[in-house]
PDB file of C-alpha atoms in Angstrom:
ATOM      1  CA  MET A   1     -23.249-121.887 -15.927  1.00  0.00           C
ATOM      2  CA  THR A   2     -22.359-118.307 -16.776  1.00  0.00           C
ATOM      3  CA  ALA A   3     -20.324-115.911 -14.656  1.00  0.00           C
ATOM      4  CA  ILE A   4     -23.485-113.964 -13.814  1.00  0.00           C
ATOM      5  CA  GLU A   5     -25.195-117.084 -12.485  1.00  0.00           C
ATOM      6  CA  ILE A   6     -22.135-117.941 -10.403  1.00  0.00           C
ATOM      7  CA  ILE A   7     -22.012-114.460  -8.845  1.00  0.00           C
ATOM      8  CA  LEU A   8     -25.742-114.495  -8.104  1.00  0.00           C
ATOM      9  CA  SER A   9     -25.492-117.987  -6.638  1.00  0.00           C
ATOM     10  CA  ILE A  10     -22.641-116.909  -4.371  1.00  0.00           C
ATOM     11  CA  PHE A  11     -24.684-114.007  -2.994  1.00  0.00           C
ATOM     12  CA  VAL A  12     -27.717-116.234  -2.395  1.00  0.00           C
ATOM     13  CA  ILE A  13     -25.625-118.949  -0.724  1.00  0.00           C
ATOM     14  CA  ILE A  14     -23.900-116.389   1.507  1.00  0.00           C
ATOM     15  CA  GLY A  15     -27.274-114.924   2.463  1.00  0.00           C
ATOM     16  CA  ALA A  16     -28.754-118.339   3.215  1.00  0.00           C
ATOM     17  CA  PHE A  17     -25.688-119.340   5.237  1.00  0.00           C
ATOM     18  CA  LEU A  18     -25.784-116.152   7.309  1.00  0.00           C
ATOM     19  CA  SER A  19     -29.502-116.621   7.933  1.00  0.00           C
ATOM     20  CA  LEU A  20     -28.826-120.187   9.046  1.00  0.00           C
ATOM     21  CA  LEU A  21     -26.109-118.976  11.421  1.00  0.00           C
ATOM     22  CA  GLY A  22     -28.515-116.409  12.848  1.00  0.00           C
ATOM     23  CA  SER A  23     -31.110-119.121  13.431  1.00  0.00           C
ATOM     24  CA  ILE A  24     -28.552-121.285  15.198  1.00  0.00           C
ATOM     25  CA  GLY A  25     -27.537-118.269  17.293  1.00  0.00           C
ATOM     26  CA  LEU A  26     -31.141-117.751  18.374  1.00  0.00           C
ATOM     27  CA  ILE A  27     -31.166-121.279  19.742  1.00  0.00           C
ATOM     28  CA  ARG A  28     -27.648-121.436  21.172  1.00  0.00           C
ATOM     29  CA  PHE A  29     -27.072-118.050  22.805  1.00  0.00           C
ATOM     30  CA  PRO A  30     -27.952-117.983  26.505  1.00  0.00           C
ATOM     31  CA  ASP A  31     -29.593-114.577  26.969  1.00  0.00           C
ATOM     32  CA  VAL A  32     -31.786-112.084  25.174  1.00  0.00           C
ATOM     33  CA  TYR A  33     -28.838-109.843  24.352  1.00  0.00           C
ATOM     34  CA  GLY A  34     -26.905-112.520  22.491  1.00  0.00           C
ATOM     35  CA  ARG A  35     -30.044-113.666  20.722  1.00  0.00           C
ATOM     36  CA  THR A  36     -30.816-110.135  19.640  1.00  0.00           C
ATOM     37  CA  HIS A  37     -27.284-109.841  18.282  1.00  0.00           C
ATOM     38  CA  ALA A  38     -27.618-113.085  16.307  1.00  0.00           C
ATOM     39  CA  ALA A  39     -31.000-112.125  14.879  1.00  0.00           C
ATOM     40  CA  THR A  40     -29.795-108.687  13.841  1.00  0.00           C
ATOM     41  CA  LYS A  41     -26.644-109.940  12.142  1.00  0.00           C
ATOM     42  CA  SER A  42     -28.571-112.512  10.142  1.00  0.00           C
ATOM     43  CA  ALA A  43     -31.284-110.042   9.192  1.00  0.00           C
ATOM     44  CA  THR A  44     -28.869-107.350   8.195  1.00  0.00           C
ATOM     45  CA  LEU A  45     -26.200-109.363   6.408  1.00  0.00           C
ATOM     46  CA  GLY A  46     -28.175-112.373   5.200  1.00  0.00           C
ATOM     47  CA  VAL A  47     -31.206-110.536   3.890  1.00  0.00           C
ATOM     48  CA  ILE A  48     -29.108-107.794   2.321  1.00  0.00           C
ATOM     49  CA  SER A  49     -26.961-110.390   0.556  1.00  0.00           C
ATOM     50  CA  ILE A  50     -30.056-112.018  -0.935  1.00  0.00           C
ATOM     51  CA  MET A  51     -31.444-108.601  -1.887  1.00  0.00           C
ATOM     52  CA  ILE A  52     -28.178-107.742  -3.634  1.00  0.00           C
ATOM     53  CA  ALA A  53     -28.472-110.986  -5.612  1.00  0.00           C
ATOM     54  CA  THR A  54     -32.036-110.032  -6.539  1.00  0.00           C
ATOM     55  CA  PHE A  55     -30.981-106.543  -7.594  1.00  0.00           C
ATOM     56  CA  LEU A  56     -28.116-107.881  -9.700  1.00  0.00           C
ATOM     57  CA  PHE A  57     -30.396-110.473 -11.307  1.00  0.00           C
ATOM     58  CA  PHE A  58     -32.855-107.818 -12.427  1.00  0.00           C
ATOM     59  CA  LEU A  59     -30.039-105.546 -13.568  1.00  0.00           C
ATOM     60  CA  TRP A  60     -27.933-108.087 -15.473  1.00  0.00           C
ATOM     61  CA  VAL A  61     -30.478-110.647 -16.676  1.00  0.00           C
ATOM     62  CA  GLU A  62     -33.666-108.635 -17.121  1.00  0.00           C
ATOM     63  CA  GLY A  63     -32.036-105.278 -17.819  1.00  0.00           C
ATOM     64  CA  ILE A  64     -34.187-103.528 -15.207  1.00  0.00           C
ATOM     65  CA  PHE A  65     -32.765-101.103 -12.668  1.00  0.00           C
ATOM     66  CA  ALA A  66     -34.766-101.986  -9.546  1.00  0.00           C
ATOM     67  CA  GLY A  67     -34.353 -98.912  -7.384  1.00  0.00           C
ATOM     68  CA  LYS A  68     -36.933-100.182  -4.904  1.00  0.00           C
ATOM     69  CA  ILE A  69     -34.643-103.064  -4.016  1.00  0.00           C
ATOM     70  CA  LEU A  70     -31.833-100.603  -3.290  1.00  0.00           C
ATOM     71  CA  LEU A  71     -34.204 -98.653  -1.056  1.00  0.00           C
ATOM     72  CA  ALA A  72     -35.184-101.874   0.708  1.00  0.00           C
ATOM     73  CA  ILE A  73     -31.493-102.685   1.258  1.00  0.00           C
ATOM     74  CA  LEU A  74     -30.938 -99.227   2.726  1.00  0.00           C
ATOM     75  CA  PHE A  75     -34.048 -99.573   4.905  1.00  0.00           C
ATOM     76  CA  VAL A  76     -32.953-102.931   6.343  1.00  0.00           C
ATOM     77  CA  PHE A  77     -29.382-101.694   6.789  1.00  0.00           C
ATOM     78  CA  LEU A  78     -30.539 -98.660   8.778  1.00  0.00           C
ATOM     79  CA  THR A  79     -33.470-100.025  10.769  1.00  0.00           C
ATOM     80  CA  ALA A  80     -32.419-103.537  11.856  1.00  0.00           C
ATOM     81  CA  PRO A  81     -29.530-102.414  14.116  1.00  0.00           C
ATOM     82  CA  VAL A  82     -31.621 -99.610  15.612  1.00  0.00           C
ATOM     83  CA  ALA A  83     -34.498-101.984  16.337  1.00  0.00           C
ATOM     84  CA  ALA A  84     -32.124-104.464  17.968  1.00  0.00           C
ATOM     85  CA  LEU A  85     -30.661-101.715  20.129  1.00  0.00           C
ATOM     86  CA  MET A  86     -34.124-100.643  21.251  1.00  0.00           C
ATOM     87  CA  VAL A  87     -35.114-104.227  22.103  1.00  0.00           C
ATOM     88  CA  ALA A  88     -31.891-104.766  24.054  1.00  0.00           C
ATOM     89  CA  ARG A  89     -32.248-101.477  25.940  1.00  0.00           C
ATOM     90  CA  ALA A  90     -35.882-102.243  26.777  1.00  0.00           C
ATOM     91  CA  ALA A  91     -34.857-105.677  28.043  1.00  0.00           C
ATOM     92  CA  TYR A  92     -32.091-104.138  30.145  1.00  0.00           C
ATOM     93  CA  ARG A  93     -34.311-101.441  31.619  1.00  0.00           C
ATOM     94  CA  THR A  94     -37.006-103.953  32.555  1.00  0.00           C
ATOM     95  CA  GLY A  95     -34.444-105.997  34.463  1.00  0.00           C
ATOM     96  CA  VAL A  96     -33.676-108.923  32.171  1.00  0.00           C
ATOM     97  CA  PRO A  97     -30.419-110.247  33.635  1.00  0.00           C
ATOM     98  CA  LEU A  98     -27.187-110.587  31.723  1.00  0.00           C
ATOM     99  CA  TRP A  99     -25.700-114.028  31.264  1.00  0.00           C
ATOM    100  CA  GLU A 100     -23.580-114.830  34.317  1.00  0.00           C
ATOM    101  CA  LYS A 101     -20.459-115.255  32.161  1.00  0.00           C
ATOM    102  CA  SER A 102     -20.814-111.847  30.507  1.00  0.00           C
ATOM    103  CA  GLY A 103     -17.610-109.893  30.871  1.00  0.00           C
ATOM    104  CA  GLN A 104     -18.929-106.605  32.171  1.00  0.00           C
ATOM    105  CA  ASP A 105     -22.050-104.502  32.460  1.00  0.00           C
ATOM    106  CA  ASP A 106     -21.268-101.210  30.733  1.00  0.00           C
ATOM    107  CA  LEU A 107     -24.744 -99.757  31.213  1.00  0.00           C
ATOM    108  CA  LYS A 108     -24.974-100.337  34.968  1.00  0.00           C
ATOM    109  CA  LYS A 109     -22.962 -97.249  35.930  1.00  0.00           C
ATOM    110  CA  MET A 110     -24.844 -95.049  33.492  1.00  0.00           C
ATOM    111  CA  TYR A 111     -28.278 -96.079  34.731  1.00  0.00           C
ATOM    112  CA  GLU A 112     -27.231 -95.907  38.398  1.00  0.00           C
ATOM    113  CA  LYS A 113     -25.977 -92.370  37.799  1.00  0.00           C
ATOM    114  CA  LYS A 114     -29.271 -91.377  36.154  1.00  0.00           C
ATOM    115  CA  MET A 115     -31.299 -92.884  38.991  1.00  0.00           C
ATOM    116  CA  ASN A 116     -29.342 -90.886  41.602  1.00  0.00           C
ATOM    117  CA  GLU A 117     -29.708 -87.544  39.819  1.00  0.00           C
ATOM    118  CA  PRO A 118     -32.450 -85.219  41.084  1.00  0.00           C
ATOM    119  CA  GLN A 119     -35.403 -84.870  38.752  1.00  0.00           C
TER     120      GLN A 119
END
């Protein structure tokens, strides 16, 4: 096994492991907010790790600079956290309760203040 294969294997294994952890988090976390967090971390870190392995494979083994893979990495890196934030905010605004053992509700004061302001 060459050094290139070892590096590529490490990236793929890290990506698969992070995706597995995200899947376990989707099952284990008690509320939509924790599940959204787990899904976003696995999508962002796990998928990007596998995409980096793919990019490096094409670059080192095939000798092809795959710019589209770099754009896909950037796209996932920028859009996954924003999408998770929008899902979590929509869940909060529609009244999905926090887990009873959550430490604090940081958004409660902000939304109460907005509701009391005149339109």
